[in-house]
Amino acid sequence: MLTFFLDKTNPLSLYEQLYLKIKESIEQGTLKKNEKLPSKRKLASHLKISLTTVESAYAQLLTEGYIKSKAKVGYFVTTDLDLLYKMNKKPQKAFEVKKEVEYEIDFRTNQIDATKFPYDKFAKIERDIVLDQLKNNINRGDIFGVYEFRQRIAEILFSYRGIRTLPEQIIVGSGSEHLILLLVLLLGRDKVYSVEEPSYVKNYQLYRAYGTTVKAIPLDEEGLDVSVLKFEGCDIVHTTPSHQFPKGIVTPVVRRIELLKWASENDDRYIIEDDYDSEFRFFGNPIPAMKGMDKFDKVIYMNSFSKSLAPSFRVSFMILPEKLINKYRNTLSFFSSSVPTTNQLILEKFISSGEYEKHLNRMKNNYKQKRDELISLLNNSSFSDKIRIYGEEAGLHFLVDIKTEKSEKYLVDKAKEKKVRVYSLSEYYINERLVTDTKTIVFGYSNLNLEQLKRGIKLLELAWKNI
Amino acid sequence: MLTFFLDKTNPLSLYEQLYLKIKESIEQGTLKKNEKLPSKRKLASHLKISLTTVESAYAQLLTEGYIKSKAKVGYFVTTDLDLLYKMNKKPQKAFEVKKEVEYEIDFRTNQIDATKFPYDKFAKIERDIVLDQLKNNINRGDIFGVYEFRQRIAEILFSYRGIRTLPEQIIVGSGSEHLILLLVLLLGRDKVYSVEEPSYVKNYQLYRAYGTTVKAIPLDEEGLDVSVLKFEGCDIVHTTPSHQFPKGIVTPVVRRIELLKWASENDDRYIIEDDYDSEFRFFGNPIPAMKGMDKFDKVIYMNSFSKSLAPSFRVSFMILPEKLINKYRNTLSFFSSSVPTTNQLILEKFISSGEYEKHLNRMKNNYKQKRDELISLLNNSSFSDKIRIYGEEAGLHFLVDIKTEKSEKYLVDKAKEKKVRVYSLSEYYINERLVTDTKTIVFGYSNLNLEQLKRGIKLLELAWKNI
């Protein structure tokens, strides 16, 4: 008869110990297929344990399928556990982590100033929401996003961007990854999509990953040329008309109207207006959004809180034309909103309490100060006679053309030797052959303080002494 | 000369007023294409405003492209703004909201008990994280998810599910929508995917929306039959072996080994183990995860915090086999983690502080009490002689077969008349022809209190008096 040592001092209960011992015997082949197990009563008396203990162990083995019961005959092992199961699992290796260069100064464009976020106020609002509102919302999952939050977004869009929209047309999602996915599902994988060249390469990668045909459309000095869109047979164009990324072009009104007309000529055509950093314009009025002049309802407006709050918040949103809202309801309403409900309620309160507006105003001053400092540092640098700065009126980056025979790669590599990360314009191109001869560096400054900006330019003076 | 009334008491600055007036004149056709604007100096003196005011207004119009400047000649209107622009925007209609039935009692399966969540403790942890850690993490966006959080997940998986995994193999994502998307991109849209029939219909819809071929595989009493997978030419199978949704089947060990063998026979084959409610088993030990016996590294394990915390948290995760981790790094690392960084840091602390485990234990007791109450109510109901309850050992739902000549639809409709929402098993089928003759209702009870359970059954007695 089965004899196991069961240990009363073991933190596992006797029934668990018995269950594990029998399971082990089956797995190791001590107990073979069709072998009969002792009756519960006999085993209990043999091991001097209660009948209930044996019953529980047998029940668990039955549930997991190690044994089966034949009425009035008893319990039997179901099977020999074959090679696969007996094989030793190969030992796991730790994953190699590639050693990355550690930069001292990184002029990246996709960060915010982490030191200026109103953590106290945010913590207070979070706490209030969790204690007051979460109970009534913890099971909630609005398809389009939390309605009150979408109301606040509609208000912001009207007052900051001159866009009139209903909350019902707004969809909240966790980043461009999610919104672009929804758009591809909504508009169809069979359409021809296009992005600007140069642009944020990730968007191109997303459209491609989602299985669409996607073309990178070269820009002229006013932005997208409609005749190129026509020539390339594009249906959908993803564009940044108010501040082209990364080149900083503002698409003039005439060009905007051409684009809107182009879209209106065919049912399949849509313009995706990516208004990624419209919150920060340092000169004059904000550039109006194209969506504000969208008489034919052909513009899908997209923005996020990545620049105005933080990229790690993962909150983006888009406005769908009326026609697409109905299609979305009918075909994609099985998607839940991808942003946690609490986070949406917190942002709703952050906006309605006025903290959001205060924060934006503070950040605008803060970023303007950094921008001015960086421009002044560049203009007083040892290479100041070789540079032309442009695209500095808006957003959290600008461009610097550098007169040199050296390549952009040389400029980036030399900076890297001094542990400074700068970004060449060519890094934003899909088609290398479209890269122009001009040597251009894209400077982001949002998460560097004035000291770091100074240090960065000092190191670049050393790095670029032979250009 | 252009004459406008500029109002010093208007909250808009004089320059903004002037800019808007000129823009309006161009849009309305008062100023026509190629018309010359007065020089800045003349206009300033004419309107009795400062030169700077006119300069700012002209600069904004230049940026937006309404006017252009010809060197030493002056400023000209760029274009007639044509019909498109002049058209009146059609007035927006409010969206119709379909009036839904308001149920008094809803036996749904996808909610948690909102009254038992530790809001106080959670609020405290949130606050600490926002004040102490967010500053250093606000720009952070780990591709796979926050590393420390993935370490905690690996620990939970080991202690609760017997799975040994490295944090490096875990990917955090906002719900099954996102994880299934990543898997389709990783494994290929050209593969044949399969889900269980019946199952959670949304997963089927997701695989289909993402452009794959997806088959619904009927189950026998032990779960998936490998010969059917072979016959249907499936590459990937999405399965719930520890507690089939909704039928509650535990796939026995022999069947599990057959599945693992099937997967090992071809490089393209993978098993997606969806362990959606393994936290709640009310009888015996937890059923071990298949991933724990995955010697050939062919199981993709998937779970979420939707049942253990709340669905609105939008936090899911998966374990990728080693081979797929490398492929992910090489092909999909442009995806940022879709879950906000703060939320991951909060859950990390919720787990490491021991609160998660306490919460699980509390909820297990709470749900067991509700389950026992509902079973007792059913067994003492006026229709108790017509029912068979099963699948009640685990999870937050169970099934009730009802002996009646009436249809499932009749049962659901009659309940609806009494404002009780019950779910028929056929609602979980893709292919209607596979629905069996048995009349089965799936009861979820997690977000109903004992009073509501009582009321629900009372109403069902009225609804079903003629079955």
GROMACS .gro file of C-alpha atoms in nm, chain B residues 25-436:
model
  412
  492SER     CA    1  -1.245   9.026  -4.422
  493ILE     CA    2  -1.040   8.780  -4.626
  494GLU     CA    3  -1.269   8.490  -4.544
  495GLN     CA    4  -1.579   8.692  -4.632
  496GLY     CA    5  -1.434   8.820  -4.957
  497THR     CA    6  -1.417   9.188  -4.858
  498LEU     CA    7  -1.044   9.157  -4.913
  499LYS     CA    8  -0.974   8.976  -5.239
  500LYS     CA    9  -0.683   8.782  -5.384
  501ASN     CA   10  -0.373   8.995  -5.458
  502GLU     CA   11  -0.526   9.299  -5.292
  503LYS     CA   12  -0.254   9.505  -5.127
  504LEU     CA   13  -0.278   9.575  -4.757
  505PRO     CA   14  -0.188   9.918  -4.623
  506SER     CA   15   0.166   9.951  -4.498
  507LYS     CA   16   0.207   9.880  -4.130
  508ARG     CA   17   0.295  10.240  -4.054
  509LYS     CA   18  -0.006  10.383  -4.240
  510LEU     CA   19  -0.250  10.142  -4.085
  511ALA     CA   20  -0.115  10.213  -3.737
  512SER     CA   21  -0.159  10.584  -3.781
  513HIS     CA   22  -0.504  10.541  -3.945
  514LEU     CA   23  -0.636  10.324  -3.660
  515LYS     CA   24  -0.447  10.521  -3.395
  516ILE     CA   25  -0.274  10.214  -3.261
  517SER     CA   26   0.094  10.133  -3.213
  518LEU     CA   27   0.311  10.005  -3.494
  519THR     CA   28   0.388   9.693  -3.287
  520THR     CA   29   0.020   9.607  -3.276
  521VAL     CA   30  -0.004   9.609  -3.655
  522GLU     CA   31   0.326   9.422  -3.686
  523SER     CA   32   0.201   9.144  -3.459
  524ALA     CA   33  -0.127   9.114  -3.646
  525TYR     CA   34   0.047   9.097  -3.985
  526ALA     CA   35   0.298   8.846  -3.852
  527GLN     CA   36   0.023   8.612  -3.738
  528LEU     CA   37  -0.156   8.644  -4.075
  529LEU     CA   38   0.173   8.570  -4.251
  530THR     CA   39   0.232   8.259  -4.037
  531GLU     CA   40  -0.114   8.127  -4.109
  532GLY     CA   41  -0.072   8.207  -4.478
  533TYR     CA   42  -0.355   8.456  -4.524
  534ILE     CA   43  -0.116   8.721  -4.655
  535LYS     CA   44   0.227   8.714  -4.815
  536SER     CA   45   0.497   8.977  -4.821
  537LYS     CA   46   0.677   9.099  -5.132
  538ALA     CA   47   1.010   9.257  -5.047
  539LYS     CA   48   1.000   9.637  -5.071
  540VAL     CA   49   0.645   9.633  -5.213
  541GLY     CA   50   0.422   9.533  -4.924
  542TYR     CA   51   0.171   9.278  -4.806
  543PHE     CA   52  -0.086   9.105  -5.030
  544VAL     CA   53  -0.382   8.877  -4.978
  545THR     CA   54  -0.273   8.528  -5.091
  546THR     CA   55  -0.596   8.397  -5.226
  547ASP     CA   56  -0.969   8.414  -5.257
  548LEU     CA   57  -1.107   8.183  -5.001
  549ASP     CA   58  -1.334   7.973  -5.207
  550LEU     CA   59  -1.669   7.813  -5.153
  551LEU     CA   60  -1.544   7.536  -4.931
  552TYR     CA   61  -1.427   7.784  -4.679
  553LYS     CA   62  -1.727   8.011  -4.704
  554MET     CA   63  -1.985   7.737  -4.670
  555ASN     CA   64  -2.178   7.742  -4.353
  556LYS     CA   65  -2.103   7.454  -4.132
  557LYS     CA   66  -2.415   7.251  -4.087
  558PRO     CA   67  -2.548   7.276  -3.736
  559GLN     CA   68  -2.449   6.988  -3.517
  560LYS     CA   69  -2.716   6.756  -3.394
  561ALA     CA   70  -2.693   6.605  -3.052
  562PHE     CA   71  -2.636   6.232  -3.080
  563GLU     CA   72  -2.930   6.009  -3.018
  564VAL     CA   73  -2.879   5.788  -2.721
  565LYS     CA   74  -3.062   5.461  -2.744
  566LYS     CA   75  -3.271   5.404  -2.435
  567GLU     CA   76  -3.149   5.085  -2.272
  568VAL     CA   77  -3.359   4.866  -2.044
  569GLU     CA   78  -3.278   4.944  -1.684
  570TYR     CA   79  -3.233   4.622  -1.498
  571GLU     CA   80  -3.290   4.599  -1.128
  572ILE     CA   81  -3.071   4.291  -1.089
  573ASP     CA   82  -2.793   4.197  -1.334
  574PHE     CA   83  -2.629   3.857  -1.302
  575ARG     CA   84  -2.330   3.959  -1.512
  576THR     CA   85  -1.998   3.780  -1.489
  577ASN     CA   86  -1.752   4.059  -1.556
  578GLN     CA   87  -1.773   4.276  -1.247
  579ILE     CA   88  -1.615   4.279  -0.906
  580ASP     CA   89  -1.766   4.362  -0.569
  581ALA     CA   90  -1.725   4.739  -0.565
  582THR     CA   91  -1.807   4.765  -0.195
  583LYS     CA   92  -1.514   4.555  -0.075
  584PHE     CA   93  -1.221   4.728  -0.242
  585PRO     CA   94  -0.969   4.876   0.010
  586TYR     CA   95  -1.011   5.234  -0.112
  587ASP     CA   96  -0.835   5.387   0.191
  588LYS     CA   97  -0.523   5.178   0.157
  589PHE     CA   98  -0.518   5.225  -0.215
  590ALA     CA   99  -0.553   5.604  -0.184
  591LYS     CA  100  -0.264   5.610   0.062
  592ILE     CA  101  -0.038   5.412  -0.170
  593GLU     CA  102  -0.137   5.628  -0.469
  594ARG     CA  103  -0.053   5.940  -0.276
  595ASP     CA  104   0.286   5.808  -0.164
  596ILE     CA  105   0.375   5.704  -0.518
  597VAL     CA  106   0.275   6.037  -0.673
  598LEU     CA  107   0.471   6.235  -0.413
  599ASP     CA  108   0.777   6.010  -0.376
  600GLN     CA  109   0.833   5.827  -0.701
  601LEU     CA  110   0.650   5.995  -0.985
  602LYS     CA  111   0.910   6.270  -1.023
  603ASN     CA  112   1.175   6.017  -1.121
  604ASN     CA  113   0.939   5.821  -1.343
  605ILE     CA  114   0.717   6.074  -1.514
  606ASN     CA  115   0.908   6.053  -1.842
  607ARG     CA  116   0.952   5.680  -1.816
  608GLY     CA  117   0.804   5.441  -2.068
  609ASP     CA  118   0.946   5.088  -2.046
  610ILE     CA  119   0.860   4.891  -2.355
  611PHE     CA  120   0.756   4.582  -2.159
  612GLY     CA  121   0.617   4.763  -1.855
  613VAL     CA  122   0.775   4.888  -1.532
  614TYR     CA  123   1.045   4.637  -1.436
  615GLU     CA  124   0.976   4.632  -1.060
  616PHE     CA  125   0.610   4.565  -1.128
  617ARG     CA  126   0.701   4.277  -1.355
  618GLN     CA  127   0.920   4.138  -1.074
  619ARG     CA  128   0.619   4.137  -0.844
  620ILE     CA  129   0.408   3.966  -1.110
  621ALA     CA  130   0.675   3.697  -1.148
  622GLU     CA  131   0.665   3.641  -0.771
  623ILE     CA  132   0.286   3.613  -0.765
  624LEU     CA  133   0.296   3.368  -1.056
  625PHE     CA  134   0.542   3.150  -0.872
  626SER     CA  135   0.365   3.146  -0.539
  627TYR     CA  136   0.006   3.127  -0.666
  628ARG     CA  137   0.041   2.942  -0.996
  629GLY     CA  138   0.361   2.741  -0.970
  630ILE     CA  139   0.505   2.920  -1.273
  631ARG     CA  140   0.874   3.003  -1.284
  632THR     CA  141   0.933   3.299  -1.510
  633LEU     CA  142   1.175   3.586  -1.541
  634PRO     CA  143   1.042   3.943  -1.525
  635GLU     CA  144   1.210   3.988  -1.864
  636GLN     CA  145   0.951   3.756  -2.020
  637ILE     CA  146   0.652   3.949  -1.888
  638ILE     CA  147   0.474   4.216  -2.091
  639VAL     CA  148   0.224   4.446  -1.923
  640GLY     CA  149  -0.063   4.580  -2.134
  641SER     CA  150  -0.399   4.754  -2.102
  642GLY     CA  151  -0.638   4.463  -2.137
  643SER     CA  152  -0.675   4.167  -2.369
  644GLU     CA  153  -0.739   4.408  -2.658
  645HIS     CA  154  -0.378   4.519  -2.640
  646LEU     CA  155  -0.214   4.185  -2.558
  647ILE     CA  156  -0.400   3.999  -2.832
  648LEU     CA  157  -0.301   4.273  -3.076
  649LEU     CA  158   0.065   4.233  -2.981
  650LEU     CA  159   0.039   3.855  -3.020
  651VAL     CA  160  -0.118   3.879  -3.364
  652LEU     CA  161   0.161   4.116  -3.472
  653LEU     CA  162   0.422   3.889  -3.319
  654LEU     CA  163   0.294   3.551  -3.440
  655GLY     CA  164   0.168   3.676  -3.774
  656ARG     CA  165  -0.165   3.766  -3.925
  657ASP     CA  166  -0.127   3.472  -4.166
  658LYS     CA  167  -0.159   3.208  -3.893
  659VAL     CA  168  -0.482   3.023  -3.814
  660TYR     CA  169  -0.605   3.122  -3.469
  661SER     CA  170  -0.869   2.944  -3.267
  662VAL     CA  171  -1.083   3.008  -2.964
  663GLU     CA  172  -1.303   2.777  -2.762
  664GLU     CA  173  -1.672   2.738  -2.843
  665PRO     CA  174  -1.843   2.862  -2.627
  666SER     CA  175  -1.613   3.130  -2.491
  667TYR     CA  176  -1.571   3.500  -2.426
  668VAL     CA  177  -1.699   3.625  -2.765
  669LYS     CA  178  -1.493   3.944  -2.748
  670ASN     CA  179  -1.169   3.749  -2.797
  671TYR     CA  180  -1.306   3.600  -3.117
  672GLN     CA  181  -1.406   3.949  -3.231
  673LEU     CA  182  -1.058   4.080  -3.155
  674TYR     CA  183  -0.876   3.811  -3.351
  675ARG     CA  184  -1.110   3.873  -3.640
  676ALA     CA  185  -1.081   4.252  -3.623
  677TYR     CA  186  -0.701   4.216  -3.628
  678GLY     CA  187  -0.730   4.043  -3.963
  679THR     CA  188  -0.658   3.682  -3.878
  680THR     CA  189  -0.841   3.365  -3.971
  681VAL     CA  190  -1.001   3.252  -3.646
  682LYS     CA  191  -1.195   2.935  -3.581
  683ALA     CA  192  -1.429   2.855  -3.295
  684ILE     CA  193  -1.351   2.501  -3.177
  685PRO     CA  194  -1.631   2.304  -3.008
  686LEU     CA  195  -1.538   2.146  -2.676
  687ASP     CA  196  -1.604   1.798  -2.546
  688GLU     CA  197  -1.650   1.731  -2.175
  689GLU     CA  198  -1.272   1.751  -2.115
  690GLY     CA  199  -1.215   2.070  -2.311
  691LEU     CA  200  -1.031   2.101  -2.642
  692ASP     CA  201  -0.980   1.794  -2.856
  693VAL     CA  202  -0.640   1.798  -3.028
  694SER     CA  203  -0.770   1.602  -3.327
  695VAL     CA  204  -1.013   1.886  -3.399
  696LEU     CA  205  -0.732   2.142  -3.381
  697LYS     CA  206  -0.540   1.933  -3.632
  698PHE     CA  207  -0.840   1.883  -3.857
  699GLU     CA  208  -0.910   2.258  -3.861
  700GLY     CA  209  -0.545   2.338  -3.933
  701CYS     CA  210  -0.505   2.563  -3.630
  702ASP     CA  211  -0.167   2.716  -3.547
  703ILE     CA  212  -0.257   2.907  -3.233
  704VAL     CA  213  -0.519   2.817  -2.977
  705HIS     CA  214  -0.656   3.052  -2.711
  706THR     CA  215  -0.772   2.835  -2.423
  707THR     CA  216  -0.887   2.851  -2.058
  708PRO     CA  217  -0.768   2.512  -1.927
  709SER     CA  218  -0.798   2.573  -1.552
  710HIS     CA  219  -1.158   2.695  -1.561
  711GLN     CA  220  -1.312   2.706  -1.904
  712PHE     CA  221  -1.513   3.022  -1.970
  713PRO     CA  222  -1.805   2.992  -1.944
  714LYS     CA  223  -1.849   2.615  -1.905
  715GLY     CA  224  -1.618   2.570  -1.606
  716ILE     CA  225  -1.440   2.260  -1.742
  717VAL     CA  226  -1.098   2.179  -1.593
  718THR     CA  227  -0.883   2.034  -1.871
  719PRO     CA  228  -0.740   1.712  -1.724
  720VAL     CA  229  -0.369   1.651  -1.718
  721VAL     CA  230  -0.373   1.395  -2.001
  722ARG     CA  231  -0.550   1.640  -2.231
  723ARG     CA  232  -0.305   1.912  -2.129
  724ILE     CA  233  -0.013   1.693  -2.226
  725GLU     CA  234  -0.176   1.620  -2.562
  726LEU     CA  235  -0.210   1.993  -2.621
  727LEU     CA  236   0.152   2.059  -2.528
  728LYS     CA  237   0.263   1.779  -2.760
  729TRP     CA  238   0.049   1.918  -3.042
  730ALA     CA  239   0.214   2.257  -2.999
  731SER     CA  240   0.563   2.108  -2.988
  732GLU     CA  241   0.516   1.938  -3.326
  733ASN     CA  242   0.535   2.257  -3.530
  734ASP     CA  243   0.733   2.579  -3.495
  735ASP     CA  244   0.430   2.796  -3.573
  736ARG     CA  245   0.208   2.645  -3.305
  737TYR     CA  246   0.147   2.815  -2.973
  738ILE     CA  247  -0.098   2.777  -2.689
  739ILE     CA  248  -0.236   3.096  -2.536
  740GLU     CA  249  -0.333   3.001  -2.182
  741ASP     CA  250  -0.592   3.248  -2.057
  742ASP     CA  251  -0.593   3.212  -1.679
  743TYR     CA  252  -0.861   3.478  -1.632
  744ASP     CA  253  -1.001   3.389  -1.287
  745SER     CA  254  -0.754   3.146  -1.134
  746GLU     CA  255  -0.743   3.358  -0.816
  747PHE     CA  256  -1.080   3.230  -0.705
  748ARG     CA  257  -1.113   2.860  -0.644
  749PHE     CA  258  -1.344   2.765  -0.363
  750PHE     CA  259  -1.283   2.395  -0.352
  751GLY     CA  260  -0.949   2.225  -0.298
  752ASN     CA  261  -0.619   2.352  -0.431
  753PRO     CA  262  -0.584   2.587  -0.725
  754ILE     CA  263  -0.566   2.401  -1.054
  755PRO     CA  264  -0.202   2.424  -1.171
  756ALA     CA  265  -0.140   2.636  -1.478
  757MET     CA  266  -0.039   2.461  -1.802
  758LYS     CA  267   0.249   2.706  -1.824
  759GLY     CA  268   0.397   2.527  -1.523
  760MET     CA  269   0.443   2.209  -1.730
  761ASP     CA  270   0.552   2.387  -2.048
  762LYS     CA  271   0.876   2.202  -2.118
  763PHE     CA  272   0.894   2.307  -2.482
  764ASP     CA  273   0.831   2.677  -2.418
  765LYS     CA  274   0.516   2.681  -2.632
  766VAL     CA  275   0.271   2.834  -2.386
  767ILE     CA  276   0.194   3.205  -2.381
  768TYR     CA  277   0.041   3.267  -2.041
  769MET     CA  278  -0.208   3.553  -2.007
  770ASN     CA  279  -0.390   3.697  -1.708
  771SER     CA  280  -0.518   4.029  -1.577
  772PHE     CA  281  -0.602   4.213  -1.258
  773SER     CA  282  -0.962   4.255  -1.378
  774LYS     CA  283  -1.105   3.992  -1.143
  775SER     CA  284  -0.859   4.028  -0.855
  776LEU     CA  285  -0.870   4.410  -0.847
  777ALA     CA  286  -1.111   4.564  -1.097
  778PRO     CA  287  -1.180   4.561  -1.470
  779SER     CA  288  -1.157   4.942  -1.486
  780PHE     CA  289  -0.789   4.920  -1.383
  781ARG     CA  290  -0.703   4.799  -1.733
  782VAL     CA  291  -0.398   4.599  -1.634
  783SER     CA  292  -0.323   4.268  -1.801
  784PHE     CA  293   0.001   4.083  -1.856
  785MET     CA  294   0.144   3.790  -2.045
  786ILE     CA  295   0.450   3.567  -2.031
  787LEU     CA  296   0.620   3.521  -2.366
  788PRO     CA  297   0.834   3.217  -2.446
  789GLU     CA  298   1.203   3.303  -2.473
  790LYS     CA  299   1.207   3.279  -2.851
  791LEU     CA  300   0.922   3.527  -2.884
  792ILE     CA  301   1.078   3.773  -2.640
  793ASN     CA  302   1.372   3.818  -2.874
  794LYS     CA  303   1.143   3.854  -3.174
  795TYR     CA  304   0.940   4.112  -2.983
  796ARG     CA  305   1.251   4.315  -2.904
  797ASN     CA  306   1.356   4.309  -3.267
  798THR     CA  307   1.023   4.385  -3.430
  799LEU     CA  308   0.782   4.554  -3.191
  800SER     CA  309   0.988   4.760  -2.952
  801PHE     CA  310   0.839   5.080  -3.095
  802PHE     CA  311   0.528   5.006  -2.888
  803SER     CA  312   0.535   5.181  -2.551
  804SER     CA  313   0.379   5.005  -2.258
  805SER     CA  314   0.011   5.096  -2.277
  806VAL     CA  315  -0.041   5.113  -1.899
  807PRO     CA  316   0.040   5.447  -1.728
  808THR     CA  317   0.366   5.431  -1.531
  809THR     CA  318   0.208   5.557  -1.206
  810ASN     CA  319  -0.053   5.282  -1.216
  811GLN     CA  320   0.219   5.019  -1.249
  812LEU     CA  321   0.418   5.168  -0.962
  813ILE     CA  322   0.105   5.174  -0.744
  814LEU     CA  323   0.024   4.810  -0.813
  815GLU     CA  324   0.388   4.720  -0.747
  816LYS     CA  325   0.359   4.870  -0.401
  817PHE     CA  326   0.011   4.728  -0.346
  818ILE     CA  327   0.160   4.383  -0.402
  819SER     CA  328   0.494   4.426  -0.222
  820SER     CA  329   0.322   4.576   0.085
  821GLY     CA  330   0.116   4.257   0.123
  822GLU     CA  331  -0.213   4.439   0.060
  823TYR     CA  332  -0.281   4.246  -0.258
  824GLU     CA  333  -0.266   3.910  -0.086
  825LYS     CA  334  -0.485   4.031   0.200
  826HIS     CA  335  -0.735   4.165  -0.050
  827LEU     CA  336  -0.745   3.836  -0.241
  828ASN     CA  337  -0.811   3.639   0.076
  829ARG     CA  338  -1.088   3.875   0.180
  830MET     CA  339  -1.247   3.859  -0.163
  831LYS     CA  340  -1.228   3.483  -0.178
  832ASN     CA  341  -1.432   3.460   0.142
  833ASN     CA  342  -1.669   3.729   0.025
  834TYR     CA  343  -1.734   3.565  -0.310
  835LYS     CA  344  -1.765   3.220  -0.155
  836GLN     CA  345  -2.033   3.351   0.079
  837LYS     CA  346  -2.228   3.497  -0.215
  838ARG     CA  347  -2.188   3.184  -0.420
  839ASP     CA  348  -2.314   2.966  -0.132
  840GLU     CA  349  -2.608   3.199  -0.079
  841LEU     CA  350  -2.704   3.200  -0.447
  842ILE     CA  351  -2.680   2.821  -0.468
  843SER     CA  352  -2.895   2.788  -0.159
  844LEU     CA  353  -3.151   3.035  -0.298
  845LEU     CA  354  -3.167   2.842  -0.624
  846ASN     CA  355  -3.202   2.509  -0.445
  847ASN     CA  356  -3.487   2.647  -0.238
  848SER     CA  357  -3.660   2.828  -0.522
  849SER     CA  358  -3.994   2.734  -0.671
  850PHE     CA  359  -3.810   2.597  -0.977
  851SER     CA  360  -3.553   2.401  -0.774
  852ASP     CA  361  -3.677   2.066  -0.909
  853LYS     CA  362  -3.598   2.175  -1.265
  854ILE     CA  363  -3.233   2.279  -1.221
  855ARG     CA  364  -2.884   2.132  -1.216
  856ILE     CA  365  -2.601   2.357  -1.093
  857TYR     CA  366  -2.244   2.300  -1.208
  858GLY     CA  367  -1.910   2.477  -1.253
  859GLU     CA  368  -1.945   2.627  -0.906
  860GLU     CA  369  -1.604   2.515  -0.772
  861ALA     CA  370  -1.421   2.816  -0.905
  862GLY     CA  371  -1.444   3.161  -1.056
  863LEU     CA  372  -1.714   3.423  -1.021
  864HIS     CA  373  -1.991   3.250  -1.214
  865PHE     CA  374  -2.155   2.910  -1.243
  866LEU     CA  375  -2.398   2.740  -1.479
  867VAL     CA  376  -2.751   2.622  -1.426
  868ASP     CA  377  -2.913   2.372  -1.662
  869ILE     CA  378  -3.288   2.414  -1.664
  870LYS     CA  379  -3.524   2.132  -1.754
  871THR     CA  380  -3.794   2.298  -1.962
  872GLU     CA  381  -3.957   2.282  -2.303
  873LYS     CA  382  -3.919   2.659  -2.327
  874SER     CA  383  -3.621   2.812  -2.507
  875GLU     CA  384  -3.324   2.990  -2.351
  876LYS     CA  385  -3.450   3.305  -2.517
  877TYR     CA  386  -3.783   3.262  -2.336
  878LEU     CA  387  -3.599   3.234  -2.004
  879VAL     CA  388  -3.395   3.548  -2.073
  880ASP     CA  389  -3.693   3.747  -2.207
  881LYS     CA  390  -3.922   3.655  -1.917
  882ALA     CA  391  -3.649   3.759  -1.672
  883LYS     CA  392  -3.610   4.085  -1.862
  884GLU     CA  393  -3.978   4.163  -1.814
  885LYS     CA  394  -3.908   4.151  -1.441
  886LYS     CA  395  -3.597   4.368  -1.491
  887VAL     CA  396  -3.356   4.086  -1.420
  888ARG     CA  397  -3.069   4.030  -1.661
  889VAL     CA  398  -2.966   3.668  -1.693
  890TYR     CA  399  -2.731   3.533  -1.958
  891SER     CA  400  -2.802   3.226  -2.168
  892LEU     CA  401  -2.515   2.996  -2.259
  893SER     CA  402  -2.594   3.050  -2.627
  894GLU     CA  403  -2.482   3.415  -2.592
  895TYR     CA  404  -2.126   3.277  -2.566
  896TYR     CA  405  -2.139   3.092  -2.897
  897ILE     CA  406  -2.009   3.211  -3.233
  898ASN     CA  407  -2.180   2.942  -3.440
  899GLU     CA  408  -2.544   2.916  -3.348
  900ARG     CA  409  -2.570   2.568  -3.494
  901LEU     CA  410  -2.329   2.438  -3.227
  902VAL     CA  411  -2.558   2.543  -2.942
  903THR     CA  412  -2.690   2.232  -2.774
   0.00000   0.00000   0.00000
